[in-house]
mmCIF file of C-alpha atoms and ligand atoms in Angstrom:
data_model
loop_
_atom_site.group_PDB
_atom_site.id
_atom_site.type_symbol
_atom_site.label_atom_id
_atom_site.label_comp_id
_atom_site.label_asym_id
_atom_site.label_seq_id
_atom_site.Cartn_x
_atom_site.Cartn_y
_atom_site.Cartn_z
ATOM 1 C CA UNK A 1 137.102 117.687 135.591
ATOM 2 C CA UNK A 2 134.306 115.941 133.707
ATOM 3 C CA UNK A 3 130.730 116.246 134.651
ATOM 4 C CA UNK A 4 129.289 112.996 136.002
ATOM 5 C CA UNK A 5 126.688 111.257 133.901
ATOM 6 C CA UNK A 6 123.456 113.163 133.985
ATOM 7 C CA UNK A 7 120.042 111.619 134.249
ATOM 8 C CA UNK A 8 121.142 108.853 131.940
ATOM 9 C CA UNK A 9 118.194 106.635 132.519
ATOM 10 C CA UNK A 10 115.566 109.288 131.848
ATOM 11 C CA UNK A 11 117.430 110.749 128.935
ATOM 12 C CA UNK A 12 118.015 107.480 127.153
ATOM 13 C CA UNK A 13 114.432 106.446 127.599
ATOM 14 C CA UNK A 14 113.281 109.771 126.174
ATOM 15 C CA UNK A 15 115.492 109.271 123.147
ATOM 16 C CA UNK A 16 114.251 105.735 122.971
ATOM 17 C CA UNK A 17 110.627 106.840 122.941
ATOM 18 C CA UNK A 18 111.292 109.509 120.357
ATOM 19 C CA UNK A 19 113.068 107.121 118.124
ATOM 20 C CA UNK A 20 110.278 104.606 118.174
ATOM 21 C CA UNK A 21 107.244 106.836 118.003
ATOM 22 C CA UNK A 22 105.768 108.383 114.907
ATOM 23 C CA UNK A 23 106.840 106.912 111.609
ATOM 24 C CA UNK A 24 108.378 103.827 113.056
ATOM 25 C CA UNK A 25 109.946 101.548 110.512
ATOM 26 C CA UNK A 26 109.064 98.640 112.800
ATOM 27 C CA UNK A 27 105.894 96.655 112.619
ATOM 28 C CA UNK A 28 103.181 98.203 114.870
ATOM 29 C CA UNK A 29 103.120 95.388 117.443
ATOM 30 C CA UNK A 30 106.891 95.526 117.888
ATOM 31 C CA UNK A 31 106.809 99.327 118.174
ATOM 32 C CA UNK A 32 104.089 99.324 120.826
ATOM 33 C CA UNK A 33 105.943 96.675 122.826
ATOM 34 C CA UNK A 34 109.029 98.855 122.764
ATOM 35 C CA UNK A 35 106.923 101.846 123.768
ATOM 36 C CA UNK A 36 105.669 99.885 126.783
ATOM 37 C CA UNK A 37 109.229 99.033 127.779
ATOM 38 C CA UNK A 38 110.196 102.674 127.402
ATOM 39 C CA UNK A 39 107.252 103.778 129.537
ATOM 40 C CA UNK A 40 108.342 101.404 132.286
ATOM 41 C CA UNK A 41 111.879 102.753 132.081
ATOM 42 C CA UNK A 42 110.583 106.303 132.299
ATOM 43 C CA UNK A 43 108.454 105.458 135.317
ATOM 44 C CA UNK A 44 111.438 103.858 137.015
ATOM 45 C CA UNK A 45 113.485 106.952 136.319
ATOM 46 C CA UNK A 46 110.748 109.230 137.596
ATOM 47 C CA UNK A 47 110.670 107.306 140.869
ATOM 48 C CA UNK A 48 114.376 106.757 141.307
ATOM 49 C CA UNK A 49 115.665 110.224 140.505
ATOM 50 C CA UNK A 50 113.638 112.274 142.982
ATOM 51 C CA UNK A 51 114.708 109.763 145.618
ATOM 52 C CA UNK A 52 118.284 110.487 144.712
ATOM 53 C CA UNK A 53 117.574 114.191 145.022
ATOM 54 C CA UNK A 54 115.872 113.762 148.389
ATOM 55 C CA UNK A 55 118.729 111.628 149.601
ATOM 56 C CA UNK A 56 121.179 114.284 148.501
ATOM 57 C CA UNK A 57 119.214 117.032 150.209
ATOM 58 C CA UNK A 58 119.028 115.032 153.441
ATOM 59 C CA UNK A 59 122.763 114.453 153.363
ATOM 60 C CA UNK A 60 123.354 118.142 152.678
ATOM 61 C CA UNK A 61 121.295 119.283 155.606
ATOM 62 C CA UNK A 62 122.560 117.005 158.312
ATOM 63 C CA UNK A 63 125.904 115.327 157.784
ATOM 64 C CA UNK A 64 129.153 117.090 156.959
ATOM 65 C CA UNK A 65 129.410 115.453 153.565
ATOM 66 C CA UNK A 66 131.058 117.547 150.928
ATOM 67 C CA UNK A 67 129.268 117.743 147.588
ATOM 68 C CA UNK A 68 130.972 120.240 145.317
ATOM 69 C CA UNK A 69 128.441 122.513 143.699
ATOM 70 C CA UNK A 70 130.028 122.568 140.301
ATOM 71 C CA UNK A 71 129.910 118.809 140.092
ATOM 72 C CA UNK A 72 126.294 118.280 141.022
ATOM 73 C CA UNK A 73 124.477 116.832 138.057
ATOM 74 C CA UNK A 74 122.019 119.212 136.489
ATOM 75 C CA UNK A 75 118.702 117.456 136.864
ATOM 76 C CA UNK A 76 115.977 118.098 134.337
ATOM 77 C CA UNK A 77 113.579 119.521 136.876
ATOM 78 C CA UNK A 78 116.078 121.893 138.445
ATOM 79 C CA UNK A 79 114.617 125.397 138.487
ATOM 80 C CA UNK A 80 115.873 127.537 135.616
ATOM 81 C CA UNK A 81 118.912 129.680 136.414
ATOM 82 C CA UNK A 82 118.134 133.136 137.817
ATOM 83 C CA UNK A 83 118.022 136.000 135.317
ATOM 84 C CA UNK A 84 121.335 137.785 134.834
ATOM 85 C CA UNK A 85 122.092 140.649 137.207
ATOM 86 C CA UNK A 86 120.231 143.728 136.004
ATOM 87 C CA UNK A 87 122.204 145.736 133.499
ATOM 88 C CA UNK A 88 121.527 149.427 133.014
ATOM 89 C CA UNK A 89 121.045 150.931 129.551
ATOM 90 C CA UNK A 90 124.645 152.099 129.170
ATOM 91 C CA UNK A 91 125.940 148.595 129.802
ATOM 92 C CA UNK A 92 125.418 146.880 126.518
ATOM 93 C CA UNK A 93 128.062 144.190 126.848
ATOM 94 C CA UNK A 94 127.426 140.484 126.804
ATOM 95 C CA UNK A 95 126.440 138.758 130.000
ATOM 96 C CA UNK A 96 129.587 137.296 131.584
ATOM 97 C CA UNK A 97 127.512 134.925 133.730
ATOM 98 C CA UNK A 98 126.284 132.055 131.606
ATOM 99 C CA UNK A 99 124.765 130.478 134.694
ATOM 100 C CA UNK A 100 123.413 127.490 132.831
ATOM 101 C CA UNK A 101 126.766 126.348 131.576
ATOM 102 C CA UNK A 102 129.104 125.099 134.246
ATOM 103 C CA UNK A 103 131.480 123.650 131.684
ATOM 104 C CA UNK A 104 132.033 127.038 130.143
ATOM 105 C CA UNK A 105 132.665 128.506 133.599
ATOM 106 C CA UNK A 106 135.197 125.770 134.169
ATOM 107 C CA UNK A 107 136.872 126.501 130.862
ATOM 108 C CA UNK A 108 136.966 130.242 131.552
ATOM 109 C CA UNK A 109 138.627 129.548 134.880
ATOM 110 C CA UNK A 110 141.158 127.205 133.307
ATOM 111 C CA UNK A 111 142.100 129.846 130.728
ATOM 112 C CA UNK A 112 142.462 132.768 133.109
ATOM 113 C CA UNK A 113 144.565 130.707 135.519
ATOM 114 C CA UNK A 114 146.814 129.614 132.670
ATOM 115 C CA UNK A 115 147.300 133.173 131.483
ATOM 116 C CA UNK A 116 148.037 134.657 134.876
ATOM 117 C CA UNK A 117 150.120 131.816 136.242
ATOM 118 C CA UNK A 118 153.819 131.967 137.085
ATOM 119 C CA UNK A 119 156.006 129.269 135.516
ATOM 120 C CA UNK A 120 155.478 127.067 138.551
ATOM 121 C CA UNK A 121 151.660 127.189 138.417
ATOM 122 C CA UNK A 122 151.237 129.802 141.125
ATOM 123 C CA UNK A 123 148.683 132.618 140.959
ATOM 124 C CA UNK A 124 147.598 135.479 143.180
ATOM 125 C CA UNK A 125 143.856 135.644 143.804
ATOM 126 C CA UNK A 126 141.506 138.176 145.271
ATOM 127 C CA UNK A 127 137.724 138.457 145.319
ATOM 128 C CA UNK A 128 135.664 141.512 144.531
ATOM 129 C CA UNK A 129 132.046 142.555 144.916
ATOM 130 C CA UNK A 130 130.291 145.716 143.807
ATOM 131 C CA UNK A 131 130.715 147.468 147.143
ATOM 132 C CA UNK A 132 134.492 147.239 146.938
ATOM 133 C CA UNK A 133 134.670 147.921 143.212
ATOM 134 C CA UNK A 134 133.686 151.573 142.777
ATOM 135 C CA UNK A 135 136.387 154.063 141.792
ATOM 136 C CA UNK A 136 138.491 155.209 144.731
ATOM 137 C CA UNK A 137 137.297 152.251 146.741
ATOM 138 C CA UNK A 138 139.106 149.208 148.098
ATOM 139 C CA UNK A 139 140.146 147.640 144.795
ATOM 140 C CA UNK A 140 141.878 150.817 143.611
ATOM 141 C CA UNK A 141 143.869 151.052 146.830
ATOM 142 C CA UNK A 142 144.765 147.372 146.486
ATOM 143 C CA UNK A 143 146.124 147.769 142.928
ATOM 144 C CA UNK A 144 147.825 151.025 143.859
ATOM 145 C CA UNK A 145 149.719 149.305 146.671
ATOM 146 C CA UNK A 146 151.317 146.914 144.150
ATOM 147 C CA UNK A 147 152.574 149.899 142.156
ATOM 148 C CA UNK A 148 154.024 151.600 145.207
ATOM 149 C CA UNK A 149 155.397 148.539 146.957
ATOM 150 C CA UNK A 150 158.928 147.168 146.689
ATOM 151 C CA UNK A 151 159.152 144.451 144.020
ATOM 152 C CA UNK A 152 155.368 144.095 143.857
ATOM 153 C CA UNK A 153 154.327 145.758 140.594
ATOM 154 C CA UNK A 154 155.487 142.786 138.497
ATOM 155 C CA UNK A 155 153.254 140.539 140.621
ATOM 156 C CA UNK A 156 150.160 142.188 139.118
ATOM 157 C CA UNK A 157 150.792 140.041 136.041
ATOM 158 C CA UNK A 158 149.888 137.033 138.184
ATOM 159 C CA UNK A 159 146.831 138.464 139.898
ATOM 160 C CA UNK A 160 143.368 137.160 139.051
ATOM 161 C CA UNK A 161 140.445 139.197 140.348
ATOM 162 C CA UNK A 162 137.444 136.983 141.021
ATOM 163 C CA UNK A 163 134.260 139.012 140.622
ATOM 164 C CA UNK A 164 131.180 138.023 142.605
ATOM 165 C CA UNK A 165 128.773 140.127 140.557
ATOM 166 C CA UNK A 166 128.322 141.945 137.281
ATOM 167 C CA UNK A 167 129.320 145.388 138.552
ATOM 168 C CA UNK A 168 132.534 144.066 140.041
ATOM 169 C CA UNK A 169 133.294 142.203 136.835
ATOM 170 C CA UNK A 170 132.724 145.292 134.694
ATOM 171 C CA UNK A 171 134.975 147.348 136.897
ATOM 172 C CA UNK A 172 137.625 144.638 136.888
ATOM 173 C CA UNK A 173 137.922 144.469 133.112
ATOM 174 C CA UNK A 174 138.457 148.236 133.068
ATOM 175 C CA UNK A 175 141.399 148.171 135.441
ATOM 176 C CA UNK A 176 142.971 144.730 135.165
ATOM 177 C CA UNK A 177 143.718 142.090 132.504
ATOM 178 C CA UNK A 178 142.772 138.963 134.473
ATOM 179 C CA UNK A 179 139.193 138.872 135.687
ATOM 180 C CA UNK A 180 136.982 135.911 136.421
ATOM 181 C CA UNK A 181 133.224 136.084 136.917
ATOM 182 C CA UNK A 182 132.190 133.545 139.528
ATOM 183 C CA UNK A 183 128.607 132.401 139.080
ATOM 184 C CA UNK A 184 126.633 132.782 142.229
ATOM 185 C CA UNK A 185 123.297 131.152 141.502
ATOM 186 C CA UNK A 186 120.667 132.645 143.776
ATOM 187 C CA UNK A 187 122.565 134.837 146.223
ATOM 188 C CA UNK A 188 123.242 138.522 145.646
ATOM 189 C CA UNK A 189 126.823 139.265 146.660
ATOM 190 C CA UNK A 190 126.916 142.800 145.368
ATOM 191 C CA UNK A 191 126.106 144.953 148.400
ATOM 192 C CA UNK A 192 128.441 145.770 151.203
ATOM 193 C CA UNK A 193 128.479 142.709 153.408
ATOM 194 C CA UNK A 194 128.700 143.637 157.060
ATOM 195 C CA UNK A 195 130.740 141.225 159.113
ATOM 196 C CA UNK A 196 128.796 138.173 160.328
ATOM 197 C CA UNK A 197 125.607 138.737 158.315
ATOM 198 C CA UNK A 198 124.147 135.829 156.350
ATOM 199 C CA UNK A 199 125.232 137.325 153.044
ATOM 200 C CA UNK A 200 128.749 137.731 154.350
ATOM 201 C CA UNK A 201 128.872 134.099 155.429
ATOM 202 C CA UNK A 202 127.633 132.870 152.059
ATOM 203 C CA UNK A 203 130.252 134.911 150.267
ATOM 204 C CA UNK A 204 133.072 133.602 152.454
ATOM 205 C CA UNK A 205 132.037 129.982 151.975
ATOM 206 C CA UNK A 206 131.603 130.433 148.257
ATOM 207 C CA UNK A 207 135.137 131.775 148.175
ATOM 208 C CA UNK A 208 136.494 128.784 150.057
ATOM 209 C CA UNK A 209 134.768 126.382 147.686
ATOM 210 C CA UNK A 210 136.265 128.267 144.762
ATOM 211 C CA UNK A 211 139.781 128.093 146.211
ATOM 212 C CA UNK A 212 139.400 124.329 146.574
ATOM 213 C CA UNK A 213 138.610 124.171 142.867
ATOM 214 C CA UNK A 214 141.745 126.165 142.005
ATOM 215 C CA UNK A 215 143.857 123.721 144.037
ATOM 216 C CA UNK A 216 142.209 120.789 142.265
ATOM 217 C CA UNK A 217 143.225 122.315 138.962
ATOM 218 C CA UNK A 218 146.820 122.082 140.106
ATOM 219 C CA UNK A 219 147.396 125.753 140.873
ATOM 220 C CA UNK A 220 149.025 126.986 144.042
ATOM 221 C CA UNK A 221 147.914 130.415 145.124
ATOM 222 C CA UNK A 222 148.375 133.377 147.348
ATOM 223 C CA UNK A 223 144.896 134.461 148.296
ATOM 224 C CA UNK A 224 144.651 138.047 149.463
ATOM 225 C CA UNK A 225 141.630 140.050 150.466
ATOM 226 C CA UNK A 226 141.549 143.319 148.546
ATOM 227 C CA UNK A 227 141.730 145.302 151.799
ATOM 228 C CA UNK A 228 145.316 144.156 152.216
ATOM 229 C CA UNK A 229 148.032 146.494 151.009
ATOM 230 C CA UNK A 230 151.032 144.797 149.407
ATOM 231 C CA UNK A 231 154.180 146.729 150.277
ATOM 232 C CA UNK A 232 156.790 144.044 149.605
ATOM 233 C CA UNK A 233 156.919 140.827 147.605
ATOM 234 C CA UNK A 234 155.820 138.158 150.098
ATOM 235 C CA UNK A 235 157.288 135.124 148.325
ATOM 236 C CA UNK A 236 160.762 135.376 149.911
ATOM 237 C CA UNK A 237 159.067 135.416 153.328
ATOM 238 C CA UNK A 238 157.055 132.233 152.954
ATOM 239 C CA UNK A 239 158.293 128.977 154.458
ATOM 240 C CA UNK A 240 159.653 126.591 151.861
ATOM 241 C CA UNK A 241 158.167 123.557 153.615
ATOM 242 C CA UNK A 242 154.637 124.776 154.445
ATOM 243 C CA UNK A 243 151.637 123.433 152.489
ATOM 244 C CA UNK A 244 149.293 125.970 154.030
ATOM 245 C CA UNK A 245 150.557 129.309 155.320
ATOM 246 C CA UNK A 246 148.178 131.820 156.802
ATOM 247 C CA UNK A 247 148.339 135.328 158.198
ATOM 248 C CA UNK A 248 147.197 136.049 161.742
ATOM 249 C CA UNK A 249 145.062 138.481 163.668
ATOM 250 C CA UNK A 250 147.226 137.585 166.634
ATOM 251 C CA UNK A 251 150.635 135.929 166.375
ATOM 252 C CA UNK A 252 152.053 134.223 169.450
ATOM 253 C CA UNK A 253 155.662 134.185 168.275
ATOM 254 C CA UNK A 254 156.030 130.713 166.749
ATOM 255 C CA UNK A 255 154.912 129.707 163.253
ATOM 256 C CA UNK A 256 153.876 126.184 164.340
ATOM 257 C CA UNK A 257 151.885 127.126 167.432
ATOM 258 C CA UNK A 258 148.212 126.291 166.956
ATOM 259 C CA UNK A 259 147.280 129.041 169.402
ATOM 260 C CA UNK A 260 148.024 131.597 166.686
ATOM 261 C CA UNK A 261 144.749 133.257 165.701
ATOM 262 C CA UNK A 262 144.556 132.871 161.940
ATOM 263 C CA UNK A 263 143.019 135.363 159.558
ATOM 264 C CA UNK A 264 141.491 133.864 156.416
ATOM 265 C CA UNK A 265 142.148 137.005 154.387
ATOM 266 C CA UNK A 266 145.681 136.098 153.407
ATOM 267 C CA UNK A 267 147.152 132.708 152.751
ATOM 268 C CA UNK A 268 149.621 130.876 150.590
ATOM 269 C CA UNK A 269 148.562 127.363 149.673
ATOM 270 C CA UNK A 270 150.463 124.813 147.623
ATOM 271 C CA UNK A 271 148.381 122.550 145.458
ATOM 272 C CA UNK A 272 148.862 118.955 146.579
ATOM 273 C CA UNK A 273 146.820 116.036 147.932
ATOM 274 C CA UNK A 274 147.088 117.345 151.484
ATOM 275 C CA UNK A 275 145.861 120.844 150.706
ATOM 276 C CA UNK A 276 142.993 119.615 148.524
ATOM 277 C CA UNK A 277 141.824 117.187 151.187
ATOM 278 C CA UNK A 278 142.129 119.893 153.798
ATOM 279 C CA UNK A 279 140.000 122.345 151.804
ATOM 280 C CA UNK A 280 137.316 119.681 151.401
ATOM 281 C CA UNK A 281 137.424 118.993 155.120
ATOM 282 C CA UNK A 282 137.333 122.704 155.923
ATOM 283 C CA UNK A 283 134.312 123.302 153.704
ATOM 284 C CA UNK A 284 132.460 120.272 155.042
ATOM 285 C CA UNK A 285 133.109 121.451 158.623
ATOM 286 C CA UNK A 286 130.788 124.343 157.868
ATOM 287 C CA UNK A 287 127.884 122.021 158.633
ATOM 288 C CA UNK A 288 129.297 121.072 162.021
ATOM 289 C CA UNK A 289 129.629 124.731 163.006
ATOM 290 C CA UNK A 290 126.599 126.402 161.457
ATOM 291 C CA UNK A 291 126.590 130.185 161.570
ATOM 292 C CA UNK A 292 130.366 130.533 161.714
ATOM 293 C CA UNK A 293 132.473 131.826 158.889
ATOM 294 C CA UNK A 294 135.414 130.058 157.293
ATOM 295 C CA UNK A 295 137.979 131.829 159.441
ATOM 296 C CA UNK A 296 136.314 130.799 162.719
ATOM 297 C CA UNK A 297 135.895 127.280 161.466
ATOM 298 C CA UNK A 298 139.575 127.168 160.542
ATOM 299 C CA UNK A 299 140.461 128.211 164.066
ATOM 300 C CA UNK A 300 138.317 125.299 165.341
ATOM 301 C CA UNK A 301 139.526 122.601 162.975
ATOM 302 C CA UNK A 302 143.215 123.443 163.247
ATOM 303 C CA UNK A 303 142.995 121.385 166.473
ATOM 304 C CA UNK A 304 141.001 118.549 164.886
ATOM 305 C CA UNK A 305 142.900 115.229 164.817
ATOM 306 C CA UNK A 306 141.790 114.759 161.223
ATOM 307 C CA UNK A 307 143.802 117.826 160.207
ATOM 308 C CA UNK A 308 146.900 116.127 161.592
ATOM 309 C CA UNK A 309 145.896 112.862 159.854
ATOM 310 C CA UNK A 310 145.777 114.620 156.497
ATOM 311 C CA UNK A 311 149.443 115.437 156.967
ATOM 312 C CA UNK A 312 149.073 119.083 156.008
ATOM 313 C CA UNK A 313 151.958 121.300 157.121
ATOM 314 C CA UNK A 314 150.488 124.501 158.539
ATOM 315 C CA UNK A 315 152.614 127.594 159.083
ATOM 316 C CA UNK A 316 151.340 130.755 160.698
ATOM 317 C CA UNK A 317 152.844 133.918 159.250
ATOM 318 C CA UNK A 318 154.277 136.460 161.638
ATOM 319 C CA UNK A 319 152.524 139.788 161.979
ATOM 320 C CA UNK A 320 155.999 141.363 161.821
ATOM 321 C CA UNK A 321 155.785 140.804 158.077
ATOM 322 C CA UNK A 322 152.083 140.139 157.484
ATOM 323 C CA UNK A 323 150.405 142.624 159.762
ATOM 324 C CA UNK A 324 147.101 144.372 160.057
ATOM 325 C CA UNK A 325 145.146 146.748 162.183
ATOM 326 C CA UNK A 326 144.605 144.027 164.803
ATOM 327 C CA UNK A 327 148.362 143.657 165.173
ATOM 328 C CA UNK A 328 150.380 146.034 162.979
ATOM 329 C CA UNK A 329 153.622 145.126 161.318
ATOM 330 C CA UNK A 330 155.571 147.682 163.329
ATOM 331 C CA UNK A 331 158.740 147.991 161.285
ATOM 332 C CA UNK A 332 158.199 149.576 157.874
ATOM 333 C CA UNK A 333 161.561 148.124 156.832
ATOM 334 C CA UNK A 334 160.074 144.638 157.196
ATOM 335 C CA UNK A 335 156.403 144.904 156.352
ATOM 336 C CA UNK A 336 155.112 142.830 153.425
ATOM 337 C CA UNK A 337 151.396 143.310 153.818
ATOM 338 C CA UNK A 338 149.009 145.301 156.002
ATOM 339 C CA UNK A 339 145.396 144.223 156.352
ATOM 340 C CA UNK A 340 142.477 146.457 157.297
ATOM 341 C CA UNK A 341 141.251 143.704 159.632
ATOM 342 C CA UNK A 342 139.734 144.523 163.014
ATOM 343 C CA UNK A 343 137.668 147.098 161.180
ATOM 344 C CA UNK A 344 133.915 147.384 160.863
ATOM 345 C CA UNK A 345 132.315 149.437 158.129
ATOM 346 C CA UNK A 346 133.463 150.166 154.622
ATOM 347 C CA UNK A 347 133.972 153.922 155.109
ATOM 348 C CA UNK A 348 136.182 153.417 158.146
ATOM 349 C CA UNK A 349 138.127 150.790 156.288
ATOM 350 C CA UNK A 350 138.755 152.998 153.258
ATOM 351 C CA UNK A 351 139.693 155.902 155.509
ATOM 352 C CA UNK A 352 142.330 153.886 157.337
ATOM 353 C CA UNK A 353 143.635 152.191 154.185
ATOM 354 C CA UNK A 354 144.265 155.655 152.709
ATOM 355 C CA UNK A 355 146.180 156.691 155.832
ATOM 356 C CA UNK A 356 148.221 153.492 155.539
ATOM 357 C CA UNK A 357 149.063 154.304 151.913
ATOM 358 C CA UNK A 358 150.086 157.838 152.874
ATOM 359 C CA UNK A 359 152.327 156.484 155.605
ATOM 360 C CA UNK A 360 153.935 154.125 153.106
ATOM 361 C CA UNK A 361 154.489 156.886 150.554
ATOM 362 C CA UNK A 362 156.130 159.027 153.229
ATOM 363 C CA UNK A 363 158.332 156.130 154.217
ATOM 364 C CA UNK A 364 159.349 155.486 150.589
ATOM 365 C CA UNK A 365 160.328 159.123 150.099
ATOM 366 C CA UNK A 366 162.645 159.155 153.116
ATOM 367 C CA UNK A 367 166.419 158.908 152.688
ATOM 368 C CA UNK A 368 167.844 155.439 153.477
ATOM 369 C CA UNK A 369 169.412 156.568 156.743
ATOM 370 C CA UNK A 370 166.088 157.750 158.098
ATOM 371 C CA UNK A 371 164.372 154.610 156.826
ATOM 372 C CA UNK A 372 166.713 152.300 158.682
ATOM 373 C CA UNK A 373 166.486 154.492 161.757
ATOM 374 C CA UNK A 374 162.824 153.580 161.925
ATOM 375 C CA UNK A 375 161.728 157.189 162.075
ATOM 376 C CA UNK A 376 158.208 156.449 160.921
ATOM 377 C CA UNK A 377 155.377 154.404 162.320
ATOM 378 C CA UNK A 378 151.796 153.763 161.256
ATOM 379 C CA UNK A 379 149.132 156.296 162.102
ATOM 380 C CA UNK A 380 146.434 153.615 162.009
ATOM 381 C CA UNK A 381 144.021 152.681 163.431
ATOM 382 C CA UNK A 382 142.051 155.864 163.260
ATOM 383 C CA UNK A 383 138.511 155.029 162.231
ATOM 384 C CA UNK A 384 138.804 151.258 162.365
ATOM 385 C CA UNK A 385 137.820 149.712 165.660
ATOM 386 C CA UNK A 386 140.410 147.655 167.457
ATOM 387 C CA UNK A 387 138.271 144.804 168.715
ATOM 388 C CA UNK A 388 139.390 141.357 167.611
ATOM 389 C CA UNK A 389 136.948 141.145 164.739
ATOM 390 C CA UNK A 390 138.306 141.028 161.240
ATOM 391 C CA UNK A 391 136.191 141.319 158.150
HETATM 392 C C1 NAG B 1 157.075 130.029 142.239
HETATM 393 O O1 NAG B 1 157.703 131.128 141.603
HETATM 394 C C2 NAG B 1 157.815 132.274 142.409
HETATM 395 C C3 NAG B 1 158.378 133.373 141.543
HETATM 396 O O2 NAG B 1 159.590 132.992 140.977
HETATM 397 C C4 NAG B 1 158.649 131.980 143.626
HETATM 398 O O3 NAG B 1 158.812 133.112 144.419
HETATM 399 C C5 NAG B 1 157.974 130.873 144.408
HETATM 400 O O4 NAG B 1 158.726 130.533 145.536
HETATM 401 C C6 NAG B 1 157.778 129.662 143.527
HETATM 402 N N1 NAG B 1 156.999 128.667 144.252
HETATM 403 C C7 NAG B 1 157.375 127.417 144.386
HETATM 404 C C8 NAG B 1 156.462 126.529 145.142
HETATM 405 O O5 NAG B 1 158.421 126.987 143.916
HETATM 406 C C1 NAG B 2 136.745 159.159 160.757
HETATM 407 O O1 NAG B 2 136.765 159.614 162.066
HETATM 408 C C2 NAG B 2 136.696 161.044 162.174
HETATM 409 C C3 NAG B 2 136.897 161.415 163.644
HETATM 410 O O2 NAG B 2 136.130 160.594 164.468
HETATM 411 C C4 NAG B 2 135.374 161.522 161.622
HETATM 412 O O3 NAG B 2 135.286 162.914 161.698
HETATM 413 C C5 NAG B 2 135.277 161.084 160.160
HETATM 414 O O4 NAG B 2 134.017 161.421 159.627
HETATM 415 C C6 NAG B 2 135.496 159.594 160.030
HETATM 416 N N1 NAG B 2 135.597 159.270 158.631
HETATM 417 C C7 NAG B 2 135.002 158.216 158.099
HETATM 418 C C8 NAG B 2 135.206 158.041 156.639
HETATM 419 O O5 NAG B 2 134.373 157.411 158.760
#
C-alpha cells in the first residue's frame, strides 16, 4: 500500500525556493519575483496544513471515522519518534524498531508473512510482550503445546510471533524463526497488562488494527493469544463457509446464534472485502464505546445492522473443541485448544496453564482404550478465577 502524498505543497515550495536562491542563473528581478511567489506558496501551505491536522484531530476525537495509523502522512512538524526501547549493555544488536520508517515496517511485514504463509495465504499469528516472553513463561508453554499436540508441530512453520516491544522481539528470535516487531510509537506495551487497564486496552486495539492490515495484504489468519494451548490442528474443525470464526467464553449450542459470548483471543478470519470492511468497522466502533476493549465491542457490534449489511458470515466456535477456563472443552478426545481465559494475574495463569499441559501429557501417555473411555478430565481451574472475565 503506497503512502499518500506528503506535504506536497510545502515540500515543492521549499525545493522551489532552494532552486532559485543563491547563485541563480536567472536575472535578479526574475529570481526575486519567483521568490515572492514561493513565499506566498509557503504561507499558504503553513496555513492550510495545520488546518488539515486540526480537522483530522477533531475527527479522531469525536466521530467514529477510521484513519489507519500507518497511512497517516508524516507531517514535517510531527514530533520526532521516541527513542528506541532501552537496551542493556549485553544487548548489542541493531534496533529492530525503525520507528521513523513506516515503509520499512510494511516491507518487513510483507516478507515475514510471505515466508510463514501456507500455500493458500494463511498464517497463524500471536502477539507477545515482555511480560509473557521470559523463559518458562506463557510463550514457552504456547510453543510447547504445538510440539505435544496432535498434528500441530508442523503448524509452527506458519506461526508469526508479533512482538510489542524489544524484549519480546529478542526472545522471539531466540526461539522461533518468524518474528515481527510491531512499532508502538509512544505507548509502552512491555509490562504485564492487567485486564481492563488503559495499557491493556491500547494493546488490544493496536492488535486489532494490525490484524486489519494483515487482511488488507491478502492474508487469512488464525489469531491465537499465546495463553491458548494448541492440542489438535484446528483447521479441520473450522466451518468452510465462515468469513469470521471466533472462539467463545460461553457457547449457547449453535454456531450462528448471536447470543454466543465471543472471546477475541482466538479467531480464524478469511481475507476478503467483507472481513476487511468489518475490521475497519470494528476498530472505528472503539470511539462509540470508549473504555471498552475489542472483545466487548465485538459483542456489541455483532448485533449492529451494519454488520449484517457488510455481509460477513460469522461463526461461533463451540467450546467443545475450542474451550477455556470459562467453559472447558470437556472431552480430551475432542479438544483443539484450551484458553487460560477467565483468569486474572499472570502467575495464576501460568500455574493453570502448566496443570493443563500436565493433564494433556497424561492423556497422551494413556493407552487408546483408556483414552476413548474418557478416563481423564482437566484439573483446572485451580488458581485462575472463574468469573466471566477473560484476559
Ligand atoms: C489453507 O490450507 C490449510 C492447510 O492445508 C487448510 O487446512 C485450510 O483449510 C486452507 N484454507 C482455505 C481457506 O482453503
Ligand atoms: C496457587 O494457589 C495455591 C493454593 O491457593 C497457592 O498456594 C499458590 O501459591 C498459588 N500459586 C500461584 C502461582 O499463584
